[in-house]
Short mmCIF file of C-alpha atoms and ligand atoms in Angstrom, two decimals:
data_model
loop_
_atom_site.label_atom_id
_atom_site.label_comp_id
_atom_site.label_asym_id
_atom_site.label_seq_id
_atom_site.Cartn_x
_atom_site.Cartn_y
_atom_site.Cartn_z
CA MET A 972 -158.65 -73.61 -162.13
CA LYS A 973 -160.29 -70.68 -163.96
CA GLY A 974 -161.68 -67.99 -161.64
CA TYR A 975 -159.52 -69.02 -158.53
CA GLY A 976 -156.65 -66.64 -157.53
CA PRO A 977 -154.44 -66.17 -154.53
CA ALA A 978 -156.94 -64.59 -152.51
CA THR A 979 -159.91 -66.73 -152.98
CA PHE A 980 -159.25 -68.96 -150.53
CA GLY A 981 -159.68 -66.70 -147.80
CA GLU A 982 -162.84 -65.32 -149.70
CA LEU A 983 -164.18 -68.70 -149.49
CA ASN A 984 -162.95 -70.16 -146.03
CA ALA A 985 -161.95 -67.38 -143.83
CA ASP A 986 -165.43 -67.34 -141.82
CA GLU A 987 -165.17 -71.25 -140.90
CA TYR A 988 -161.45 -71.76 -141.47
CA ASP A 989 -160.70 -72.29 -137.54
CA ALA A 990 -163.53 -74.58 -137.11
CA LEU A 991 -163.16 -76.87 -140.17
CA HIS A 992 -159.29 -76.85 -140.69
CA ASP A 993 -157.70 -78.45 -137.52
CA PRO A 994 -155.06 -81.02 -138.81
CA GLY A 995 -154.57 -82.09 -135.18
CA THR A 996 -150.96 -81.65 -135.34
CA THR A 997 -150.86 -77.77 -134.18
CA GLU A 998 -148.95 -78.26 -130.89
CA ALA A 999 -146.30 -80.65 -132.33
CA CYS A 1000 -145.86 -78.19 -135.24
CA VAL A 1001 -145.37 -75.29 -132.91
CA ASP A 1002 -142.75 -76.96 -130.85
CA LEU A 1003 -140.79 -77.90 -133.63
CA ILE A 1004 -140.83 -74.22 -135.01
CA ALA A 1005 -140.20 -72.82 -131.77
CA GLU A 1006 -137.03 -75.10 -131.28
CA LEU A 1007 -135.98 -74.18 -134.84
CA ALA A 1008 -136.47 -70.35 -134.12
CA ALA A 1009 -134.66 -70.28 -130.95
CA ASP A 1010 -134.20 -66.58 -130.29
CA GLY A 1011 -134.34 -65.53 -133.94
CA GLU A 1012 -136.75 -63.71 -135.98
CA VAL A 1013 -139.32 -65.64 -137.71
CA LEU A 1014 -141.64 -65.47 -140.78
CA GLU A 1015 -144.47 -67.36 -141.57
CA LEU A 1016 -145.56 -67.62 -145.36
CA ALA A 1017 -149.54 -67.83 -145.70
CA ILE A 1018 -149.97 -67.19 -142.10
CA GLY A 1019 -153.70 -67.48 -142.38
CA THR A 1020 -155.76 -66.95 -138.92
CA GLY A 1021 -152.30 -67.44 -137.00
CA ARG A 1022 -153.22 -71.18 -135.96
CA ILE A 1023 -149.18 -71.44 -135.60
CA ALA A 1024 -148.11 -67.94 -135.46
CA LEU A 1025 -150.21 -67.06 -132.23
CA PRO A 1026 -149.09 -69.90 -130.01
CA LEU A 1027 -145.43 -69.18 -131.17
CA ALA A 1028 -145.78 -65.77 -130.20
CA ALA A 1029 -147.26 -66.74 -126.77
CA ARG A 1030 -144.02 -68.63 -126.28
CA GLY A 1031 -142.08 -65.53 -126.88
CA VAL A 1032 -141.07 -66.30 -130.47
CA ARG A 1033 -140.53 -63.09 -132.76
CA VAL A 1034 -143.05 -64.03 -135.57
CA SER A 1035 -144.30 -62.08 -138.28
CA GLY A 1036 -146.26 -63.18 -141.49
CA PHE A 1037 -148.03 -62.52 -144.61
CA ASP A 1038 -151.20 -63.92 -146.50
CA ALA A 1039 -152.80 -63.14 -149.78
CA SER A 1040 -156.29 -62.98 -148.01
CA PRO A 1041 -157.18 -59.82 -146.09
CA GLU A 1042 -160.06 -61.76 -144.60
CA MET A 1043 -157.80 -64.28 -142.86
CA LEU A 1044 -155.45 -61.49 -141.55
CA LYS A 1045 -158.48 -59.88 -140.20
CA ILE A 1046 -159.53 -62.94 -138.20
CA LEU A 1047 -155.78 -63.06 -136.84
CA ALA A 1048 -155.74 -59.44 -135.79
CA SER A 1049 -158.95 -59.95 -134.04
CA LYS A 1050 -157.84 -62.78 -131.97
CA HIS A 1051 -155.93 -62.44 -128.33
CA GLY A 1052 -152.30 -61.40 -129.21
CA GLY A 1053 -153.08 -60.78 -132.78
CA ASP A 1054 -152.55 -57.31 -132.78
CA ASP A 1055 -148.75 -57.90 -131.69
CA ILE A 1056 -147.83 -59.75 -134.76
CA GLN A 1057 -146.89 -57.83 -137.84
CA THR A 1058 -148.62 -59.01 -140.91
CA TRP A 1059 -148.68 -57.92 -144.76
CA VAL A 1060 -151.02 -58.87 -147.58
CA ALA A 1061 -148.62 -60.50 -150.00
CA ASP A 1062 -148.16 -63.29 -152.35
CA MET A 1063 -145.80 -66.30 -151.51
CA SER A 1064 -144.56 -66.43 -155.04
CA ASP A 1065 -143.76 -62.51 -155.29
CA PHE A 1066 -143.29 -60.91 -152.14
CA GLU A 1067 -140.37 -58.33 -151.04
CA LEU A 1068 -140.61 -57.46 -147.22
CA GLU A 1069 -137.32 -55.49 -147.30
CA ARG A 1070 -136.33 -57.35 -144.22
CA GLN A 1071 -134.63 -60.56 -143.59
CA PHE A 1072 -135.11 -63.37 -141.16
CA ASP A 1073 -133.58 -66.34 -139.31
CA VAL A 1074 -136.45 -68.82 -140.01
CA ALA A 1075 -139.10 -68.85 -142.66
CA PHE A 1076 -141.98 -71.76 -142.49
CA LEU A 1077 -144.72 -72.77 -144.83
CA VAL A 1078 -147.11 -75.52 -143.33
CA PHE A 1079 -150.18 -77.21 -143.99
CA ASN A 1080 -149.66 -78.03 -147.34
CA THR A 1081 -149.96 -74.51 -148.40
CA LEU A 1082 -146.96 -74.61 -150.81
CA TYR A 1083 -149.47 -76.72 -153.14
CA ASN A 1084 -151.57 -73.65 -153.11
CA LEU A 1085 -149.48 -72.24 -155.82
CA THR A 1086 -150.41 -74.26 -158.73
CA THR A 1087 -147.45 -74.16 -161.36
CA GLN A 1088 -144.01 -75.02 -160.74
CA ASP A 1089 -142.98 -71.58 -161.57
CA ALA A 1090 -144.70 -70.03 -159.01
CA GLN A 1091 -143.47 -72.62 -156.47
CA ALA A 1092 -139.99 -72.20 -157.65
CA ALA A 1093 -140.45 -68.25 -157.37
CA CYS A 1094 -141.63 -68.94 -153.73
CA PHE A 1095 -138.28 -70.62 -152.79
CA GLN A 1096 -136.21 -67.82 -154.75
CA ARG A 1097 -138.26 -65.18 -152.61
CA VAL A 1098 -137.82 -67.02 -149.43
CA ALA A 1099 -134.10 -67.36 -150.07
CA SER A 1100 -133.64 -63.69 -150.31
CA HIS A 1101 -135.38 -62.97 -147.14
CA LEU A 1102 -133.25 -65.25 -145.23
CA ARG A 1103 -129.93 -64.23 -143.39
CA PRO A 1104 -126.83 -66.16 -144.03
CA GLY A 1105 -127.44 -69.56 -142.09
CA GLY A 1106 -131.18 -68.93 -141.99
CA ARG A 1107 -133.82 -71.84 -142.46
CA PHE A 1108 -136.79 -72.85 -144.44
CA LEU A 1109 -139.17 -75.41 -142.98
CA VAL A 1110 -141.77 -76.75 -145.44
CA GLU A 1111 -144.46 -79.23 -144.45
CA ALA A 1112 -147.01 -81.03 -147.02
CA PHE A 1113 -148.65 -84.11 -147.57
CA MET A 1114 -146.91 -86.85 -149.79
CA PRO A 1115 -148.40 -86.77 -153.01
CA LEU A 1116 -150.90 -89.27 -154.49
CA ARG A 1117 -151.98 -90.94 -151.08
CA GLU A 1118 -155.30 -91.26 -152.60
CA ARG A 1119 -156.54 -93.95 -154.93
CA PHE A 1120 -157.77 -92.55 -158.23
CA GLU A 1121 -159.63 -94.13 -160.83
CA ASN A 1122 -159.23 -92.42 -164.43
CA ASN A 1123 -157.39 -89.71 -162.65
CA GLN A 1124 -160.84 -88.82 -160.53
CA ALA A 1125 -162.31 -89.61 -157.06
CA VAL A 1126 -165.01 -88.76 -154.87
CA ARG A 1127 -164.80 -89.16 -151.14
CA THR A 1128 -167.63 -89.00 -148.64
CA LYS A 1129 -166.10 -86.77 -145.77
CA HIS A 1130 -169.08 -86.45 -143.46
CA VAL A 1131 -172.60 -87.73 -143.35
CA SER A 1132 -175.32 -86.81 -140.81
CA PHE A 1133 -179.19 -86.54 -140.71
CA ASP A 1134 -179.12 -83.18 -142.47
CA SER A 1135 -176.23 -83.06 -144.32
CA VAL A 1136 -173.67 -84.78 -146.50
CA TRP A 1137 -170.15 -83.42 -147.30
CA LEU A 1138 -168.34 -84.92 -150.21
CA GLU A 1139 -164.78 -84.05 -152.07
CA ALA A 1140 -164.70 -84.63 -155.66
CA VAL A 1141 -160.80 -84.35 -157.13
CA GLN A 1142 -159.49 -84.56 -160.56
CA HIS A 1143 -155.85 -85.43 -161.11
CA ASP A 1144 -153.39 -84.30 -163.95
CA PRO A 1145 -150.46 -86.23 -163.36
CA VAL A 1146 -148.51 -84.09 -166.10
CA ALA A 1147 -149.13 -80.64 -164.37
CA GLN A 1148 -149.00 -82.62 -160.89
CA THR A 1149 -152.45 -80.83 -160.18
CA LEU A 1150 -155.40 -81.75 -157.92
CA ASP A 1151 -158.50 -79.78 -158.42
CA TYR A 1152 -160.66 -80.24 -155.69
CA GLN A 1153 -164.18 -79.30 -155.07
CA ARG A 1154 -165.45 -79.55 -151.51
CA ILE A 1155 -169.41 -80.07 -151.64
CA ARG A 1156 -171.80 -79.63 -148.71
CA ILE A 1157 -175.46 -80.53 -149.39
CA THR A 1158 -177.91 -79.38 -146.67
CA PRO A 1159 -181.71 -78.80 -146.57
CA ASP A 1160 -180.86 -74.94 -147.46
CA GLY A 1161 -178.99 -75.98 -150.53
CA THR A 1162 -175.56 -76.87 -151.94
CA THR A 1163 -172.40 -75.06 -151.40
CA LEU A 1164 -169.15 -75.53 -153.28
CA LYS A 1165 -165.56 -74.69 -151.95
CA PRO A 1166 -163.06 -75.24 -154.77
CA LEU A 1167 -159.46 -75.59 -154.04
CA PRO A 1168 -156.77 -76.11 -156.83
CA MET A 1169 -153.39 -77.37 -155.77
CA ARG A 1170 -150.32 -78.64 -157.20
CA TYR A 1171 -148.18 -81.27 -155.47
CA ALA A 1172 -144.51 -81.74 -155.30
CA TRP A 1173 -142.21 -84.90 -154.44
CA PRO A 1174 -139.55 -84.07 -151.82
CA ALA A 1175 -136.98 -84.38 -154.72
CA GLU A 1176 -138.66 -81.48 -156.51
CA LEU A 1177 -138.65 -79.43 -153.48
CA ASP A 1178 -134.96 -79.89 -153.03
CA LEU A 1179 -134.20 -79.11 -156.41
CA MET A 1180 -136.21 -75.95 -156.14
CA ALA A 1181 -134.45 -75.07 -153.26
CA ARG A 1182 -130.97 -75.80 -154.58
CA LEU A 1183 -131.77 -73.49 -157.56
CA ALA A 1184 -132.72 -70.61 -154.94
CA GLY A 1185 -129.25 -71.23 -153.32
CA LEU A 1186 -130.77 -73.37 -150.31
CA GLN A 1187 -129.50 -76.81 -148.96
CA PRO A 1188 -131.61 -79.41 -147.56
CA VAL A 1189 -130.36 -80.14 -143.99
CA ALA A 1190 -133.55 -82.34 -142.59
CA HIS A 1191 -135.99 -84.85 -144.42
CA TRP A 1192 -138.62 -85.81 -141.60
CA GLY A 1193 -141.88 -87.79 -142.15
CA GLY A 1194 -143.52 -85.89 -139.25
CA TRP A 1195 -143.60 -83.46 -136.61
CA GLN A 1196 -141.84 -85.78 -134.27
CA LYS A 1197 -138.84 -85.89 -136.57
CA GLN A 1198 -139.58 -89.47 -137.94
CA PRO A 1199 -137.52 -90.42 -140.78
CA LEU A 1200 -139.04 -89.81 -144.24
CA THR A 1201 -139.88 -93.18 -145.99
CA ALA A 1202 -141.99 -94.76 -148.41
CA SER A 1203 -144.72 -95.14 -145.88
CA SER A 1204 -144.61 -91.45 -144.63
CA ASP A 1205 -147.76 -89.71 -145.59
CA MET A 1206 -146.39 -86.26 -145.11
CA TYR A 1207 -142.87 -84.59 -145.17
CA VAL A 1208 -141.34 -81.80 -142.90
CA ILE A 1209 -138.28 -80.69 -144.97
CA VAL A 1210 -135.82 -78.06 -143.63
CA TYR A 1211 -133.51 -75.94 -146.02
CA GLU A 1212 -130.54 -73.77 -145.00
CA LYS A 1213 -129.10 -70.70 -146.65
CA PRO A 1214 -125.22 -71.20 -146.47
CA ALA A 1215 -123.55 -69.08 -143.85
CA ASP A 1216 -121.40 -67.60 -146.37
CA ALA A 1217 -124.04 -66.64 -149.15
C1 SAM B 1453 -154.28 -73.92 -145.39
S1 SAM B 1453 -154.19 -72.30 -144.93
C2 SAM B 1453 -152.91 -72.29 -144.11
C3 SAM B 1453 -153.00 -71.06 -143.07
C4 SAM B 1453 -152.00 -71.33 -141.88
N1 SAM B 1453 -150.52 -71.43 -142.29
C5 SAM B 1453 -152.22 -72.44 -141.08
O1 SAM B 1453 -151.23 -73.25 -140.84
O2 SAM B 1453 -153.27 -72.58 -140.52
C6 SAM B 1453 -153.76 -71.73 -146.61
C7 SAM B 1453 -153.44 -69.92 -146.38
O3 SAM B 1453 -152.72 -69.82 -147.79
C8 SAM B 1453 -153.23 -68.71 -148.18
N2 SAM B 1453 -152.81 -68.60 -149.57
C9 SAM B 1453 -153.24 -69.01 -150.55
N3 SAM B 1453 -152.49 -68.63 -151.68
C10 SAM B 1453 -151.74 -67.61 -151.24
C11 SAM B 1453 -150.61 -66.99 -151.89
N4 SAM B 1453 -150.59 -67.36 -153.28
N5 SAM B 1453 -149.70 -66.31 -151.20
C12 SAM B 1453 -150.00 -66.08 -149.92
N6 SAM B 1453 -150.93 -66.90 -149.13
C13 SAM B 1453 -151.82 -67.44 -149.65
C14 SAM B 1453 -154.37 -68.53 -147.75
O4 SAM B 1453 -155.25 -67.45 -147.70
C15 SAM B 1453 -154.75 -69.37 -146.54
O5 SAM B 1453 -154.45 -68.49 -145.23
#
């Protein structure tokens, strides 16, 4: 999507991210990542405003992270405990932190914010080089194509009230595996547009990108409670491991 770069999400959404982006699974996500982390060092890719990192740190997990958006990181730093979390401004597809970790994670569909296969594959490569031998990488995203499209497009009504309507328009390119979203809010004060381009990937493609980066899949779940990943799953949580002898 022309005009949209790695920092655009934060520029458009940081001020109302916490109010409008609650997937309702934060506690379960924190539970599973804390279990995976044990007493190791943890890296969150695209850490955002600390939705996951802050409660992890409050449980004693040693977590740090990076994000492409200085605006998102500023909000994280302003929160209770935010100062104790080391953060960097960096791009998921091209980062070098000169450190290694025991666990890395990328949740809330954020792998899809990288809108080409090359960028997603590069992300797996960068993660692999930041993991210690035996280290693990957890990725969570929605299963592609839950939505119904007509002629590769859809418009959905997200919210209607007395003085506002929120719509979501999306165009699908099944060749590039992209979903170009435009979130539209109409109020008496005017209309706001929040674009969000994404590239989805099926679990099998993630597994291949991971294998090319030297990581092996060790768990495929259909949710944060470690449900099996099946044809009716609407999300996946996949864990990869860097071989202990790597
Ligand atoms: C849906 S939010 C997720 C934030 C946080 N991980 C959470 O679960 O609440 C997506 C985040 O990805 C960041 N982001 C988008 N593209 C990025 C990129 N190429 N590299 C690093 N961060 C990126 C955005 O700034 C935003 O903070």
